[in-house]
PDB file of C-alpha atoms in Angstrom:
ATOM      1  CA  UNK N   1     -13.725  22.940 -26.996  1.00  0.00           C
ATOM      2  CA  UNK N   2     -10.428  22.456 -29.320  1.00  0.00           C
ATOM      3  CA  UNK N   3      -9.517  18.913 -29.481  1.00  0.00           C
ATOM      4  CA  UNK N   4      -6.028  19.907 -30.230  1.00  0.00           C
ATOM      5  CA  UNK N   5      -6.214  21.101 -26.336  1.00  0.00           C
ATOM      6  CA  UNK N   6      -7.882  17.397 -25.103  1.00  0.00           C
ATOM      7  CA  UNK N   7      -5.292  15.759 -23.750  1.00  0.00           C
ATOM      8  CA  UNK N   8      -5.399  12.222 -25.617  1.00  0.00           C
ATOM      9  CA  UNK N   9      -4.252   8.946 -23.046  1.00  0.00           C
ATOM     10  CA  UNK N  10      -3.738   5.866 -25.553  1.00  0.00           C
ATOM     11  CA  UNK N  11      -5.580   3.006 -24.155  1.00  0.00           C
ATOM     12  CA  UNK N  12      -2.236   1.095 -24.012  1.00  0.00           C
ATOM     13  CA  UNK N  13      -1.602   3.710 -21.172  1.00  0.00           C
ATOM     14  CA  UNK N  14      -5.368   3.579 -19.684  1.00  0.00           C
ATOM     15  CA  UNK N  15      -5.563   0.359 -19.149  1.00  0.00           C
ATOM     16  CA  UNK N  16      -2.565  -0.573 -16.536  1.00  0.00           C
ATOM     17  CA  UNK N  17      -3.718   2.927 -14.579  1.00  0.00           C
ATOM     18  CA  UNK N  18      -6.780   1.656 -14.039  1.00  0.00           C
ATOM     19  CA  UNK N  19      -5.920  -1.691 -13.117  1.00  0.00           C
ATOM     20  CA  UNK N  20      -3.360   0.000 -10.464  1.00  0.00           C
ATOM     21  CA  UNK N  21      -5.611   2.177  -8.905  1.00  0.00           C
ATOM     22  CA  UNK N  22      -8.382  -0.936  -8.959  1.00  0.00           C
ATOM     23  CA  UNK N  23      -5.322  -3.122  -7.421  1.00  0.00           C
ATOM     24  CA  UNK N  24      -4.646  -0.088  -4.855  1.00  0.00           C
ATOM     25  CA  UNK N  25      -8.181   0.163  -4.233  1.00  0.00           C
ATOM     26  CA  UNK N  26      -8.556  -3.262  -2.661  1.00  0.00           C
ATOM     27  CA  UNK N  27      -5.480  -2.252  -0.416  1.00  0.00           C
ATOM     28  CA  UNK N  28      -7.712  -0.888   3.123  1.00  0.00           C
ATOM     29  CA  UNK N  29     -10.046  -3.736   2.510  1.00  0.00           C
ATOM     30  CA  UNK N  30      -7.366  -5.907   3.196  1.00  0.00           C
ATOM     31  CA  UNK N  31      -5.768  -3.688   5.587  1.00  0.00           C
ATOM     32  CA  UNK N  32      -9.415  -3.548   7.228  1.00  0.00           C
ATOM     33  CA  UNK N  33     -10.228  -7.572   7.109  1.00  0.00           C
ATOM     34  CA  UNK N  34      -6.753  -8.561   8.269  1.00  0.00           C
ATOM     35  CA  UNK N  35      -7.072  -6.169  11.442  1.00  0.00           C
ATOM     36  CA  UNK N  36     -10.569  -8.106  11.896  1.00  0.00           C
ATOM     37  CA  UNK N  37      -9.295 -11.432  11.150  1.00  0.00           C
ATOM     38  CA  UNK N  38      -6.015 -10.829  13.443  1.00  0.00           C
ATOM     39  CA  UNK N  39      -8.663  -9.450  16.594  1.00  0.00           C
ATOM     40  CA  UNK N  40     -10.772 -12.905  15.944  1.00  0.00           C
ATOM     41  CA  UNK N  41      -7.195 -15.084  16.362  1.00  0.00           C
ATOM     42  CA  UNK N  42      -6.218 -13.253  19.089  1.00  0.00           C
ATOM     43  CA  UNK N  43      -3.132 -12.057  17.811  1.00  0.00           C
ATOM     44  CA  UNK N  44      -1.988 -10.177  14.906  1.00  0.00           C
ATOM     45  CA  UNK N  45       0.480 -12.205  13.702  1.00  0.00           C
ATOM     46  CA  UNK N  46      -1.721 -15.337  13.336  1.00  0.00           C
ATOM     47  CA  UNK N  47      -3.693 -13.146  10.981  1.00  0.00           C
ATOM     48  CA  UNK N  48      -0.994 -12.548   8.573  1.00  0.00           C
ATOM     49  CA  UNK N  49       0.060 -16.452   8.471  1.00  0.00           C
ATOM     50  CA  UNK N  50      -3.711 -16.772   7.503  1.00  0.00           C
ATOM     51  CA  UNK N  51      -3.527 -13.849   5.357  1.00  0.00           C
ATOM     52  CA  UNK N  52      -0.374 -15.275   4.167  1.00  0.00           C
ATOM     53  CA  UNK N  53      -1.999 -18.930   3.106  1.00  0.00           C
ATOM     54  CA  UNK N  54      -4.864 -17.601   1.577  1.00  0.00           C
ATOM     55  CA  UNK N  55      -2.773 -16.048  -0.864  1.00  0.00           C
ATOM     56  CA  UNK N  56      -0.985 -19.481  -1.267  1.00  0.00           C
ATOM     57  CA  UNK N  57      -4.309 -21.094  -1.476  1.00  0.00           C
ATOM     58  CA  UNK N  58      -5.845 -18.540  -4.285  1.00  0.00           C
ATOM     59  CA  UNK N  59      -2.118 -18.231  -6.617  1.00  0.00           C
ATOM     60  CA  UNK N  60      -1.639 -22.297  -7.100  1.00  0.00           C
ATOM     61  CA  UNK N  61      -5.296 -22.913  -8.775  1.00  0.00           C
ATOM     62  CA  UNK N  62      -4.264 -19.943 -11.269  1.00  0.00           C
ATOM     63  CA  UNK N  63      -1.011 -21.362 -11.848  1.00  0.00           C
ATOM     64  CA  UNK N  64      -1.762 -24.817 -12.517  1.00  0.00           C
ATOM     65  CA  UNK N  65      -4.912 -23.064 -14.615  1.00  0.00           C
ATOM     66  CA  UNK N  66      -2.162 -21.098 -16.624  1.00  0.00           C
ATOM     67  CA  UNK N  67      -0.010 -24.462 -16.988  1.00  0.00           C
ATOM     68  CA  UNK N  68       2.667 -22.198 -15.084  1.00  0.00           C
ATOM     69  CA  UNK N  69       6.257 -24.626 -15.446  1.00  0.00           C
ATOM     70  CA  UNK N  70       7.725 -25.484 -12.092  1.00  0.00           C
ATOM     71  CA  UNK N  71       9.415 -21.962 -10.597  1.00  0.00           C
ATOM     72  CA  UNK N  72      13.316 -22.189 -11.278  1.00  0.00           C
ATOM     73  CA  UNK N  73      14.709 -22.195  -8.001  1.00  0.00           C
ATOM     74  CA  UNK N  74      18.200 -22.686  -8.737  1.00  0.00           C
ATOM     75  CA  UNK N  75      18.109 -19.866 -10.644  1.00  0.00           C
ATOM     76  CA  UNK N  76      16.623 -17.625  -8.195  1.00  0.00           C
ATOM     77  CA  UNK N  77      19.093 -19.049  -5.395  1.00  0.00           C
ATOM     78  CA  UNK N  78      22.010 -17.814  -7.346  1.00  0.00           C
ATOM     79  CA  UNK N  79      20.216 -14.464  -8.034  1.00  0.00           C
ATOM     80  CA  UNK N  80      20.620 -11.018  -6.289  1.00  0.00           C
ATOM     81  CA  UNK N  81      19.711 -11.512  -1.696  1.00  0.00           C
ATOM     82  CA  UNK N  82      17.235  -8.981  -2.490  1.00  0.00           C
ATOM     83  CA  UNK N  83      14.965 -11.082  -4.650  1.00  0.00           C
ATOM     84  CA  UNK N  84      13.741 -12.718  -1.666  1.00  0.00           C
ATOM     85  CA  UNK N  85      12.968  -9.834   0.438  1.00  0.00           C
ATOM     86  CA  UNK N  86       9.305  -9.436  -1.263  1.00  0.00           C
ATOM     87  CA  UNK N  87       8.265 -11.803   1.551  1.00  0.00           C
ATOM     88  CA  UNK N  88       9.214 -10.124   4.380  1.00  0.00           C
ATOM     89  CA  UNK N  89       8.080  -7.283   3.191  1.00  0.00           C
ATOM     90  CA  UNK N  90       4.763  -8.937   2.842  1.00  0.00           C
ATOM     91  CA  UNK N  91       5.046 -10.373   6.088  1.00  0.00           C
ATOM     92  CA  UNK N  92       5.670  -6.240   7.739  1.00  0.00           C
ATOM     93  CA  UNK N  93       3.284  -4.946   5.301  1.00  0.00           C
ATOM     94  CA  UNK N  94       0.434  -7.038   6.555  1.00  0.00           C
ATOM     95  CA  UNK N  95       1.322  -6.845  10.102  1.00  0.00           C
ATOM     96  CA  UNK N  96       1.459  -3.479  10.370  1.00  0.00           C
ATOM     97  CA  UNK N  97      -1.431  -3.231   8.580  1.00  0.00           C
ATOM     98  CA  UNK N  98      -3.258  -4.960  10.610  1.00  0.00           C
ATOM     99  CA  UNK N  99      -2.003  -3.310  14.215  1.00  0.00           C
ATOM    100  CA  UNK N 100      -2.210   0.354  13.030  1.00  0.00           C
ATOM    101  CA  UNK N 101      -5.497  -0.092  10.589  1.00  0.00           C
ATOM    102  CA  UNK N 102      -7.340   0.024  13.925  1.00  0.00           C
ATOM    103  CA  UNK N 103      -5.412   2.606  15.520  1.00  0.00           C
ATOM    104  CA  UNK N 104      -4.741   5.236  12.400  1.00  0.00           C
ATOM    105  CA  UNK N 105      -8.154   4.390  10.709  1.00  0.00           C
ATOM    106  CA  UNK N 106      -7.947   3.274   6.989  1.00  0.00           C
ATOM    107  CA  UNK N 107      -7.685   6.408   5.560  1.00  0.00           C
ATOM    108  CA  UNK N 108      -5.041   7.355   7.877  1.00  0.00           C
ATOM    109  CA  UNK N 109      -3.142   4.104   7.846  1.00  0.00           C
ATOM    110  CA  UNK N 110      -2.920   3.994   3.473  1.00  0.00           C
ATOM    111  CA  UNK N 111      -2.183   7.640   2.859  1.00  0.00           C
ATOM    112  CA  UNK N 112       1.168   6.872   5.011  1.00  0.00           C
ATOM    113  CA  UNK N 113       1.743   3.904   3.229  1.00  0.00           C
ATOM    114  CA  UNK N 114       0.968   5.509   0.118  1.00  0.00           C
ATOM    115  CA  UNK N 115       3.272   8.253   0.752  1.00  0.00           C
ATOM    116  CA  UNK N 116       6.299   5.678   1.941  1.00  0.00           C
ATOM    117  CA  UNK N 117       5.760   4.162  -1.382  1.00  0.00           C
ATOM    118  CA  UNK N 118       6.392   7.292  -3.434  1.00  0.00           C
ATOM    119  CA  UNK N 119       8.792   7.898  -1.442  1.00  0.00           C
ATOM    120  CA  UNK N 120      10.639   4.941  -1.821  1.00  0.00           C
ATOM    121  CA  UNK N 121       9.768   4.414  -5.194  1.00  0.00           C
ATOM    122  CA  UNK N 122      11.875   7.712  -5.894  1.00  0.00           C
ATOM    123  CA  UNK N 123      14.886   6.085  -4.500  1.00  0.00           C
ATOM    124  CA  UNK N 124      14.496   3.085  -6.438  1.00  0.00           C
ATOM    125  CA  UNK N 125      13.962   4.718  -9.988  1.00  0.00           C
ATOM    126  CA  UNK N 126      16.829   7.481  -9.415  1.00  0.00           C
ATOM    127  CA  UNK N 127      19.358   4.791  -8.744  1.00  0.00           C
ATOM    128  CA  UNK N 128      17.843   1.966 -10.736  1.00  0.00           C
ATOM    129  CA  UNK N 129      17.993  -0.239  -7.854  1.00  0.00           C
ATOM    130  CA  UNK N 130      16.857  -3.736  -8.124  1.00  0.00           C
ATOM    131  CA  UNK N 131      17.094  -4.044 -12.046  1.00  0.00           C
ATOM    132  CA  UNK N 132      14.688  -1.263 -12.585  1.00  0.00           C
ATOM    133  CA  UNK N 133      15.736   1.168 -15.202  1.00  0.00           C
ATOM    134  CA  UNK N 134      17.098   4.038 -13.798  1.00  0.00           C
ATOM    135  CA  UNK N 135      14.723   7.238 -13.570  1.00  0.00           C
ATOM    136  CA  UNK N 136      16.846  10.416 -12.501  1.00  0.00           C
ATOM    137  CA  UNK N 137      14.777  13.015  -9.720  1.00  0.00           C
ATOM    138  CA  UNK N 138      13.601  16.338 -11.126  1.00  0.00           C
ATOM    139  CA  UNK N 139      11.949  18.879  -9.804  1.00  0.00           C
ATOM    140  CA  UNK N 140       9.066  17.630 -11.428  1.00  0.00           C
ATOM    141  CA  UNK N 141       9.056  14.249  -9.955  1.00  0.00           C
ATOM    142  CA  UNK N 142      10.078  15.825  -6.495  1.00  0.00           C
ATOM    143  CA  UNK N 143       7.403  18.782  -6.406  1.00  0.00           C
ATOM    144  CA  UNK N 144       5.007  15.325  -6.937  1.00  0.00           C
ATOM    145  CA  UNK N 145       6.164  13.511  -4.171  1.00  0.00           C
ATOM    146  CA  UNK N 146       6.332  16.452  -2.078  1.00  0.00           C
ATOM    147  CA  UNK N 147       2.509  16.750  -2.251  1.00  0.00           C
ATOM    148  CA  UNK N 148       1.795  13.273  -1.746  1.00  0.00           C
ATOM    149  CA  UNK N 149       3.918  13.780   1.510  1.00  0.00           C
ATOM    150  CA  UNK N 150       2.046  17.212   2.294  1.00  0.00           C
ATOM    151  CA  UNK N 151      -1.494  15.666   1.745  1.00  0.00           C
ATOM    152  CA  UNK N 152      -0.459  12.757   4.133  1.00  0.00           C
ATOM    153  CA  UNK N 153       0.053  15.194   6.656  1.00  0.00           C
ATOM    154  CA  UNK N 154      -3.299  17.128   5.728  1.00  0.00           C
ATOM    155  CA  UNK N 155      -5.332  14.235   5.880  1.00  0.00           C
ATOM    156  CA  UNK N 156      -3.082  13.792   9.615  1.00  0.00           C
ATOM    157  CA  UNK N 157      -4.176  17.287  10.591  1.00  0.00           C
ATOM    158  CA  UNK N 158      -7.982  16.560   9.460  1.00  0.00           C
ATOM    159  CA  UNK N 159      -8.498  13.624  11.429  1.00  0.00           C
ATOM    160  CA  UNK N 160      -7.294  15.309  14.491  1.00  0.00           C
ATOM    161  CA  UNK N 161      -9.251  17.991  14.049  1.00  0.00           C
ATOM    162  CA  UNK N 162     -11.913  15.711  13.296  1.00  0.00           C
ATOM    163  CA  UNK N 163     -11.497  13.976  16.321  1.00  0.00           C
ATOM    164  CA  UNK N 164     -10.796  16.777  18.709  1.00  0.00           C
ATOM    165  CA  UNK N 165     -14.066  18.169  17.350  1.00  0.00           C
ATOM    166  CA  UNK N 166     -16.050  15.108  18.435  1.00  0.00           C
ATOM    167  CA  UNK N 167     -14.222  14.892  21.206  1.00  0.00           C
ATOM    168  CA  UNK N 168     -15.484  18.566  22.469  1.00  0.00           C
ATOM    169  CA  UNK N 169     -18.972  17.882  21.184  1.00  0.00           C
ATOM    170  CA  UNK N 170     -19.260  14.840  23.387  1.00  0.00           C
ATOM    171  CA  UNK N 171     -18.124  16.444  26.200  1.00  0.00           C
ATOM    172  CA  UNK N 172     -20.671  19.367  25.695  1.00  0.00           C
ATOM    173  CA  UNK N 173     -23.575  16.791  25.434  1.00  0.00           C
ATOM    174  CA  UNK N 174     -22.510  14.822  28.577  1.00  0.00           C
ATOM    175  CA  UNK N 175     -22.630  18.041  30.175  1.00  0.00           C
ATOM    176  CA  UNK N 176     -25.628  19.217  29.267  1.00  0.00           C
ATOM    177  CA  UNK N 177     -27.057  15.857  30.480  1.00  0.00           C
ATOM    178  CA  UNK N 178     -25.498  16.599  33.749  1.00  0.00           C
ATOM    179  CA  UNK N 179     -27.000  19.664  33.947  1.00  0.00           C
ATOM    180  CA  UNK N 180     -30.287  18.362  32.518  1.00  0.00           C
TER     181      UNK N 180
END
């Protein structure tokens, strides 16, 4: 094959897709423990408090490791209102998470959130919002999103027809058991 037709992806590039996909990766396992974890409290907000202070618990060892200087508070208090909205975010994020994990399934459940996130991360870039560097929509970036958003309803459509399958061959089994 021509080299010249290889498409070459610096490692400067490689290296923070991977880690993204590797930090999106570990997203349904924690979508999948916290719907565990909030079924053993007995509610599922007690399982986001816990998911909540575990994260705590694992973020101030690496700090102090990293000699991290005492946050700037000030600062932040005189910055934008939506600098502090990453924690209630969190705090729906995991929640929901944790109620509709069960209910969707995990694939279901992170292809929606998945596609929200493109979604809203098209917003964001076209209008620079939060300090981000502005990003204008093309058709390009559009036609991309639109997929995402037309695979999430695919995978929708699968599992139904996953389910309505099972569904009919259960019923055909109990039957013939009946019959039997």
């Amino acid at each position: 094959m021509n080299a010249s037709l290889t498409p070459q992806i610096p490692a400067t590039v490689l290296l923070p897709l991977v880690i993204a996909m590797l930090a999106g990766a570990v997203v349904p396992f924690q979508a999948g423990s916290n719907a565990a974890l909030g079924r053993a409290l007995g509610h599922p907000l007690w399982a986001t408090v816990a998911s909540l202070l575990v994260s705590l618990i694992v973020v101030l060892p690496v700090l102090i490791g990293m000699r991290a200087g005492l946050p700037d508070i000030g600062t932040a208090a005189r910055g934008p209102w939506w600098l502090w909205i990453g924690g209630i975010a969190g705090v729906a994020y995991i929640t929901a998470a944790l109620v509709l994990t069960p209910r969707l399934g995990a694939a279901n459940f992170i292809v929606c959130v998945v596609a929200g996130q493109v979604v809203a991360s098209l917003v964001i870039d076209h209008f620079g919002l939060m300090g981000l560097a502005t990003k204008p929509v093309n058709l390009a970036r559009i036609a991309g999103v639109a997929l995402i958003v037309l695979g999430m309803l695919v995978v929708q459509w699968g599992t139904r027809a996953a389910s309505t399958a099972s569904a009919g061959s259960a019923g055909s089994v109990a039957a013939k058991s009946v019959v039997s």
